[in-house]
Short mmCIF file of C-alpha atoms and ligand atoms in Angstrom, two decimals:
data_model
loop_
_atom_site.label_atom_id
_atom_site.label_comp_id
_atom_site.label_asym_id
_atom_site.label_seq_id
_atom_site.Cartn_x
_atom_site.Cartn_y
_atom_site.Cartn_z
CA MET A 1 -138.10 -61.93 -38.97
CA PRO A 2 -136.17 -59.73 -40.22
CA ARG A 3 -134.92 -56.47 -39.13
CA PRO A 4 -136.66 -53.68 -40.48
CA ALA A 5 -135.33 -51.70 -43.04
CA ILE A 6 -135.90 -48.22 -41.41
CA LEU A 7 -133.25 -49.71 -38.98
CA ARG A 8 -130.08 -49.51 -41.10
CA ARG A 9 -130.61 -46.09 -41.76
CA SER A 10 -128.28 -43.46 -40.69
CA LEU A 11 -129.53 -41.70 -37.26
CA VAL A 12 -128.29 -39.06 -35.08
CA ILE A 13 -129.87 -37.65 -32.50
CA VAL A 14 -129.42 -34.38 -30.95
CA GLY A 15 -129.66 -33.76 -27.08
CA PRO A 16 -128.64 -36.27 -24.88
CA GLY A 17 -131.01 -35.67 -22.43
CA ARG A 18 -133.99 -38.49 -20.51
CA ALA A 19 -135.78 -38.33 -24.19
CA GLY A 20 -132.71 -38.50 -26.34
CA LEU A 21 -131.21 -40.98 -24.45
CA ALA A 22 -134.05 -43.30 -23.84
CA LEU A 23 -134.65 -43.77 -28.10
CA ALA A 24 -130.73 -43.93 -28.24
CA ARG A 25 -130.86 -46.73 -26.44
CA SER A 26 -134.72 -48.28 -28.49
CA TRP A 27 -132.67 -47.95 -32.18
CA ILE A 28 -129.59 -49.54 -30.28
CA ALA A 29 -132.11 -52.61 -28.71
CA ALA A 30 -134.05 -53.00 -31.96
CA GLY A 31 -130.44 -53.55 -34.06
CA GLY A 32 -129.78 -49.74 -35.51
CA LYS A 33 -126.54 -48.25 -35.74
CA LEU A 34 -126.43 -45.14 -34.21
CA SER A 35 -124.42 -42.74 -36.57
CA GLY A 36 -124.43 -39.86 -33.71
CA ILE A 37 -125.19 -38.07 -30.89
CA VAL A 38 -124.90 -34.18 -30.61
CA GLY A 39 -124.67 -33.02 -27.21
CA ARG A 40 -124.45 -28.72 -25.99
CA THR A 41 -120.65 -29.10 -25.37
CA PRO A 42 -118.04 -30.95 -26.39
CA GLY A 43 -117.96 -32.69 -22.87
CA SER A 44 -121.59 -33.38 -22.56
CA ALA A 45 -120.78 -35.63 -26.60
CA ARG A 46 -117.97 -37.24 -25.37
CA GLU A 47 -120.25 -38.43 -22.38
CA ALA A 48 -122.83 -39.52 -24.46
CA ALA A 49 -120.66 -41.06 -26.81
CA ARG A 50 -119.32 -43.20 -24.33
CA ARG A 51 -122.10 -45.11 -22.46
CA LEU A 52 -123.13 -45.52 -26.74
CA ARG A 53 -120.48 -46.14 -28.31
CA THR A 54 -120.90 -43.61 -30.83
CA ALA A 55 -119.85 -40.30 -32.07
CA GLY A 56 -120.01 -37.28 -30.48
CA ALA A 57 -120.06 -34.74 -32.11
CA THR A 58 -121.05 -30.93 -31.23
CA ALA A 59 -123.97 -29.05 -33.14
CA ALA A 60 -120.40 -27.16 -34.91
CA THR A 61 -118.81 -30.91 -35.53
CA VAL A 62 -121.97 -32.71 -36.44
CA ARG A 63 -121.56 -35.40 -39.51
CA PRO A 64 -122.46 -32.87 -42.13
CA GLU A 65 -125.28 -35.50 -44.16
CA CYS A 66 -126.86 -38.51 -42.43
CA ASP A 67 -130.56 -39.86 -42.92
CA LEU A 68 -132.74 -39.18 -39.81
CA LEU A 69 -131.69 -36.41 -37.46
CA VAL A 70 -134.25 -36.10 -34.53
CA LEU A 71 -133.81 -32.97 -32.16
CA ALA A 72 -133.86 -34.48 -28.07
CA VAL A 73 -133.73 -30.86 -26.69
CA PRO A 74 -135.91 -28.58 -24.92
CA ASP A 75 -138.95 -27.69 -26.88
CA ASP A 76 -137.62 -23.98 -25.90
CA ARG A 77 -134.64 -24.92 -27.79
CA VAL A 78 -136.21 -26.65 -30.83
CA ALA A 79 -135.81 -23.49 -33.24
CA ASP A 80 -132.65 -22.79 -32.51
CA VAL A 81 -131.20 -25.59 -32.88
CA ALA A 82 -132.87 -26.11 -35.52
CA ARG A 83 -131.70 -23.24 -37.39
CA GLU A 84 -127.56 -23.66 -35.85
CA LEU A 85 -128.03 -27.27 -37.64
CA ALA A 86 -129.48 -26.59 -40.76
CA GLY A 87 -126.46 -23.91 -41.96
CA ARG A 88 -123.82 -27.23 -40.74
CA THR A 89 -125.71 -30.65 -41.81
CA ARG A 90 -127.96 -31.81 -44.66
CA CYS A 91 -130.91 -34.66 -43.73
CA ARG A 92 -133.58 -36.20 -45.56
CA ILE A 93 -135.91 -36.91 -42.32
CA ALA A 94 -135.99 -34.28 -39.36
CA PHE A 95 -138.54 -35.11 -36.09
CA HIS A 96 -138.74 -33.47 -33.14
CA LEU A 97 -140.24 -35.22 -30.00
CA SER A 98 -141.89 -32.38 -28.36
CA GLY A 99 -145.78 -32.71 -27.82
CA ALA A 100 -146.89 -29.42 -27.49
CA LEU A 101 -144.54 -28.06 -30.81
CA THR A 102 -145.18 -29.31 -34.20
CA ALA A 103 -143.08 -30.23 -37.16
CA SER A 104 -143.32 -26.14 -38.59
CA ALA A 105 -140.64 -25.25 -35.76
CA LEU A 106 -137.56 -27.28 -37.48
CA ALA A 107 -138.26 -24.85 -40.81
CA PRO A 108 -134.52 -24.20 -41.43
CA LEU A 109 -133.73 -27.68 -41.85
CA ALA A 110 -137.07 -27.80 -44.50
CA ARG A 111 -135.14 -25.17 -46.57
CA ARG A 112 -132.33 -27.40 -46.73
CA GLY A 113 -134.12 -30.84 -47.85
CA ALA A 114 -135.12 -32.04 -45.35
CA SER A 115 -139.03 -33.59 -44.86
CA LEU A 116 -140.04 -32.97 -41.32
CA ALA A 117 -142.13 -34.39 -38.59
CA SER A 118 -142.39 -34.34 -34.82
CA LEU A 119 -142.34 -37.80 -33.24
CA HIS A 120 -144.81 -37.42 -29.67
CA PRO A 121 -144.10 -40.48 -26.98
CA LEU A 122 -146.34 -40.18 -24.25
CA ARG A 123 -144.36 -42.12 -21.92
CA ALA A 124 -142.35 -40.33 -18.69
CA PHE A 125 -138.83 -40.84 -19.57
CA THR A 126 -136.62 -39.68 -16.01
CA GLY A 127 -133.44 -40.65 -16.94
CA ASP A 128 -133.31 -44.33 -15.76
CA PRO A 129 -131.43 -46.85 -18.08
CA ARG A 130 -133.83 -49.19 -18.47
CA GLU A 131 -136.18 -46.87 -20.25
CA ASN A 132 -137.28 -46.98 -24.06
CA TRP A 133 -140.06 -46.10 -26.02
CA ARG A 134 -141.86 -50.36 -25.89
CA GLY A 135 -145.85 -50.44 -26.12
CA ALA A 136 -145.22 -46.16 -26.39
CA PHE A 137 -148.03 -44.85 -27.55
CA VAL A 138 -146.26 -42.11 -29.93
CA ALA A 139 -148.30 -38.85 -31.29
CA ILE A 140 -147.04 -37.89 -34.87
CA GLU A 141 -147.92 -34.69 -37.22
CA GLY A 142 -146.31 -33.58 -40.52
CA ASP A 143 -145.41 -33.69 -44.24
CA PRO A 144 -146.30 -36.68 -45.14
CA ILE A 145 -142.90 -38.31 -46.03
CA ALA A 146 -141.46 -38.22 -42.86
CA VAL A 147 -144.78 -39.32 -41.03
CA ARG A 148 -145.02 -42.37 -42.75
CA THR A 149 -141.24 -42.94 -41.62
CA GLY A 150 -141.81 -41.75 -38.41
CA GLU A 151 -144.61 -44.83 -38.77
CA ARG A 152 -141.88 -47.10 -39.15
CA LEU A 153 -139.33 -45.75 -36.91
CA SER A 154 -142.21 -46.30 -34.14
CA GLU A 155 -142.69 -49.84 -35.06
CA ALA A 156 -139.77 -51.08 -35.20
CA LEU A 157 -138.92 -49.94 -31.50
CA GLY A 158 -141.91 -51.42 -30.64
CA ALA A 159 -144.19 -48.32 -30.02
CA THR A 160 -146.97 -47.44 -32.28
CA GLY A 161 -147.61 -44.71 -34.34
CA TYR A 162 -150.46 -42.28 -34.78
CA ARG A 163 -151.86 -39.36 -36.64
CA ILE A 164 -152.98 -36.60 -34.75
CA ASP A 165 -153.75 -33.20 -36.85
CA SER A 166 -150.73 -30.06 -36.15
CA ALA A 167 -153.70 -28.00 -34.40
CA GLY A 168 -154.92 -30.22 -31.97
CA LYS A 169 -151.07 -30.96 -30.62
CA PRO A 170 -151.65 -28.31 -28.36
CA LEU A 171 -154.24 -29.41 -26.66
CA TYR A 172 -152.62 -33.06 -27.32
CA HIS A 173 -149.96 -32.67 -25.00
CA ALA A 174 -151.97 -30.33 -22.38
CA ALA A 175 -153.88 -33.40 -21.57
CA ALA A 176 -150.87 -35.66 -21.19
CA ALA A 177 -149.37 -32.86 -19.03
CA LEU A 178 -152.67 -33.12 -16.78
CA ALA A 179 -152.88 -36.96 -16.96
CA ALA A 180 -149.10 -37.09 -15.76
CA GLY A 181 -148.22 -34.34 -14.31
CA GLY A 182 -151.56 -33.58 -13.03
CA THR A 183 -151.75 -36.91 -11.44
CA MET A 184 -148.92 -36.93 -9.21
CA ALA A 185 -149.96 -33.38 -8.04
CA LEU A 186 -153.40 -34.26 -7.07
CA LEU A 187 -150.68 -37.39 -5.19
CA SER A 188 -149.01 -35.15 -3.39
CA VAL A 189 -152.26 -33.70 -2.08
CA ALA A 190 -154.18 -36.87 -1.13
CA VAL A 191 -150.12 -37.49 0.35
CA ARG A 192 -150.48 -34.69 2.93
CA ALA A 193 -153.79 -35.07 4.16
CA ALA A 194 -153.03 -38.64 4.75
CA VAL A 195 -149.69 -38.07 6.48
CA ASP A 196 -151.91 -35.48 8.78
CA ALA A 197 -154.26 -37.94 9.07
CA GLY A 198 -151.43 -40.56 10.61
CA LEU A 199 -150.18 -42.55 8.25
CA PRO A 200 -146.34 -42.24 7.76
CA HIS A 201 -144.60 -39.76 4.73
CA LYS A 202 -142.86 -42.51 2.43
CA GLN A 203 -146.06 -45.38 3.17
CA ALA A 204 -149.00 -43.09 2.50
CA ARG A 205 -146.37 -41.99 -1.08
CA ALA A 206 -145.82 -45.54 -1.61
CA ALA A 207 -149.35 -46.85 -0.89
CA LEU A 208 -151.40 -44.33 -2.58
CA ALA A 209 -149.13 -43.69 -5.88
CA ARG A 210 -149.76 -47.69 -6.16
CA LEU A 211 -154.03 -47.21 -5.59
CA ALA A 212 -153.88 -44.41 -7.86
CA SER A 213 -151.71 -46.51 -10.86
CA GLU A 214 -154.64 -49.88 -10.02
CA ALA A 215 -157.18 -47.22 -10.70
CA ALA A 216 -155.27 -45.81 -13.59
CA ALA A 217 -155.03 -49.28 -14.80
CA ALA A 218 -158.41 -49.79 -14.89
CA THR A 219 -159.92 -47.15 -16.89
CA ALA A 220 -157.51 -48.55 -19.67
CA LEU A 221 -159.52 -51.38 -20.25
CA ARG A 222 -163.09 -49.98 -19.35
CA PRO A 223 -165.35 -47.31 -20.02
CA PHE A 224 -165.52 -44.79 -16.75
CA ALA A 225 -168.85 -45.02 -16.02
CA GLU A 226 -167.59 -49.23 -14.89
CA ALA A 227 -164.18 -48.57 -13.70
CA PHE A 228 -164.92 -45.78 -10.94
CA THR A 229 -164.95 -46.95 -7.74
CA GLY A 230 -165.39 -44.51 -4.58
CA PRO A 231 -168.07 -42.83 -2.53
CA VAL A 232 -169.24 -40.84 -4.83
CA ALA A 233 -169.92 -42.96 -7.59
CA ARG A 234 -171.21 -45.90 -5.06
CA ARG A 235 -173.45 -42.48 -4.57
CA ASP A 236 -172.74 -42.98 -0.21
CA VAL A 237 -173.71 -40.14 0.58
CA GLU A 238 -172.91 -39.99 4.46
CA THR A 239 -169.56 -41.03 3.34
CA VAL A 240 -169.15 -37.94 1.77
CA ARG A 241 -170.37 -35.89 4.20
CA ALA A 242 -167.92 -37.55 6.01
CA HIS A 243 -164.94 -36.63 3.70
CA ARG A 244 -166.28 -32.85 3.62
CA ARG A 245 -165.89 -32.50 7.89
CA ALA A 246 -163.36 -34.38 8.11
CA ALA A 247 -161.02 -32.02 5.53
CA SER A 248 -162.79 -29.01 6.99
CA GLY A 249 -160.13 -26.02 6.21
CA ARG A 250 -158.31 -27.30 4.07
CA ARG A 251 -158.77 -25.77 0.86
CA ASP A 252 -156.98 -27.27 -1.78
CA PHE A 253 -158.25 -30.27 -0.75
CA LEU A 254 -161.89 -29.97 -0.98
CA ALA A 255 -161.47 -28.17 -4.03
CA LEU A 256 -159.56 -31.12 -5.79
CA TYR A 257 -162.40 -33.71 -4.73
CA ALA A 258 -165.43 -31.24 -5.22
CA ARG A 259 -164.27 -30.71 -8.64
CA LEU A 260 -163.35 -34.73 -8.93
CA ALA A 261 -166.89 -35.87 -7.89
CA ARG A 262 -168.86 -33.57 -10.16
CA GLU A 263 -166.56 -35.57 -13.10
CA ILE A 264 -167.60 -38.63 -11.24
CA LEU A 265 -171.25 -37.47 -11.33
CA ALA A 266 -171.27 -36.63 -14.12
CA GLU A 267 -170.33 -40.27 -16.16
CA THR A 268 -172.06 -42.47 -13.80
CA ALA A 269 -174.98 -40.49 -13.98
CA GLY A 270 -178.75 -41.59 -13.30
CA ARG A 271 -177.23 -43.87 -10.42
CA GLY A 272 -179.56 -41.29 -8.21
CA SER A 273 -178.78 -39.23 -5.05
CA GLU A 274 -176.94 -36.80 -6.92
CA VAL A 275 -178.97 -34.05 -5.44
CA GLN A 276 -177.99 -34.65 -2.43
CA ILE A 277 -174.13 -35.28 -3.69
CA ARG A 278 -174.88 -31.72 -5.47
CA ALA A 279 -175.50 -29.90 -2.39
CA ILE A 280 -172.75 -31.39 -0.05
CA LEU A 281 -169.99 -30.35 -2.40
CA VAL A 282 -171.62 -27.25 -3.08
CA ASP A 283 -169.23 -23.83 -3.04
CA LEU A 284 -166.19 -26.08 -1.64
CA ASP A 285 -164.39 -25.65 -5.74
CA LYS A 286 -164.97 -21.94 -5.27
CA GLY A 287 -161.85 -21.68 -3.04
CA ALA A 288 -163.64 -21.91 0.83
CA PRO A 289 -166.37 -23.47 2.66
CA ARG A 290 -169.65 -21.33 2.93
CA ALA A 291 -169.34 -21.63 6.57
CA ALA A 292 -166.10 -19.96 5.87
CA ARG A 293 -167.10 -17.14 3.63
CA ARG A 294 -170.14 -16.35 6.17
CA ARG A 295 -167.36 -15.77 9.21
CA ARG A 296 -165.02 -13.69 6.98
CA ARG A 297 -167.92 -11.03 5.64
N1 NAP B 1 -138.41 -37.17 -20.90
C1 NAP B 1 -139.43 -37.04 -21.08
O1 NAP B 1 -140.94 -37.85 -20.31
C2 NAP B 1 -140.11 -36.90 -22.56
C3 NAP B 1 -141.52 -37.43 -23.17
C4 NAP B 1 -141.78 -37.58 -24.61
C5 NAP B 1 -141.39 -36.27 -24.95
N2 NAP B 1 -140.52 -35.42 -24.58
C6 NAP B 1 -139.80 -34.48 -25.58
O2 NAP B 1 -138.27 -34.75 -25.29
C7 NAP B 1 -137.48 -33.27 -25.24
C8 NAP B 1 -136.30 -33.58 -24.88
O3 NAP B 1 -136.78 -33.51 -23.63
P1 NAP B 1 -136.29 -34.10 -22.06
O4 NAP B 1 -136.88 -34.16 -21.09
O5 NAP B 1 -135.35 -35.16 -23.22
O6 NAP B 1 -134.74 -32.84 -21.77
P2 NAP B 1 -133.93 -32.99 -21.20
O7 NAP B 1 -133.15 -33.95 -20.52
O8 NAP B 1 -132.66 -31.44 -21.16
O9 NAP B 1 -132.40 -33.10 -21.81
C9 NAP B 1 -132.35 -32.50 -23.14
C10 NAP B 1 -130.99 -32.49 -23.70
O10 NAP B 1 -130.62 -31.26 -25.06
C11 NAP B 1 -129.69 -30.73 -24.85
N3 NAP B 1 -129.29 -30.00 -25.34
C12 NAP B 1 -130.16 -28.15 -25.40
N4 NAP B 1 -129.17 -27.51 -25.92
C13 NAP B 1 -128.84 -28.49 -26.72
C14 NAP B 1 -128.02 -28.20 -28.09
N5 NAP B 1 -128.43 -26.38 -28.58
N6 NAP B 1 -127.46 -28.70 -28.84
C15 NAP B 1 -127.25 -30.17 -27.75
N7 NAP B 1 -127.91 -30.63 -27.07
C16 NAP B 1 -128.94 -29.59 -26.62
C17 NAP B 1 -129.38 -30.79 -22.98
O11 NAP B 1 -127.96 -30.38 -22.80
P3 NAP B 1 -128.03 -29.77 -21.58
O12 NAP B 1 -127.79 -31.44 -19.86
O13 NAP B 1 -126.64 -30.15 -21.35
O14 NAP B 1 -127.83 -28.86 -21.35
C18 NAP B 1 -129.80 -31.73 -22.74
O15 NAP B 1 -129.10 -33.30 -23.12
C19 NAP B 1 -138.21 -32.14 -25.55
O16 NAP B 1 -138.84 -31.60 -26.61
C20 NAP B 1 -139.58 -32.82 -24.10
O17 NAP B 1 -141.32 -32.08 -25.01
C21 NAP B 1 -139.29 -35.92 -23.33
#
């Protein structure tokens, strides 16, 4: 298959962190030549350039021109770095990788003639050198020319671009944060309970993480109502009652359990026993079981 034309463009990545390096590796693996990597300091630029076998630079020494410029810096730095670079470089298309910010965060580069877009790969990059964009969902918004280029770039890297409204970005990103960090936080509460039940921490973490990832995989394949397992979806009322008893005194655990059980009931409505289960859950997500609140009064 011929190499996608976009891979012949010159690409400079600013920010040799987790997301920037994953993009750099994907671009090189797809057959693109990286024109430069820009770090905050000469040392970080040199180190990243050595690893990627390209030119390293800082904002002060960045190439004066490129086709594609990608800011892979922390969200809070995007506007400042765009301002800093606008005085020193001119590019045709500028992207940032933030899920929450819109393309307008790059406005100073538009005043130098760039078309702007945000490209958000919906993936958790942790710094592992095997991480890349292959198979990623990439949310794209911004100017029409830059959005089309973002779609071509995503496709060339084996990812799939989806256009998203600028106004929807913060909520889209909040959803992503809940799905990723929220799942981890939920696991942290669940692991604590499993350890208190007698499992060694390492085994509990591995086993519950595996269970969560199997459950998540099922939700990708089927509607929620079909994918849910567990006593609430099955309407095993006595098991739900036993869970409540076993976790009494664990306020966070019970609050989460009740809130999520209500979501399961809503998604599996019509299976019966809903009134009984709601009665078991009543008040748990208000912070303390009824009996404990009565004792405090
Ligand atoms: N990690 C993810 O899973 C992920 C996924 C999707 C999108 N994103 C987005 O990608 C962007 C970067 O996130 P990240 O997780 O990769 O952060 P990160 O690992 O902290 O990397 C940020 C990089 O930017 C560099 N930097 C900061 N200021 C700079 C400047 N003025 N000039 C050049 N480089 C500068 C940092 O250098 P120093 O270390 O020297 O400060 C660091 O190398 C964010 O917008 C984030 O929302 C991240």
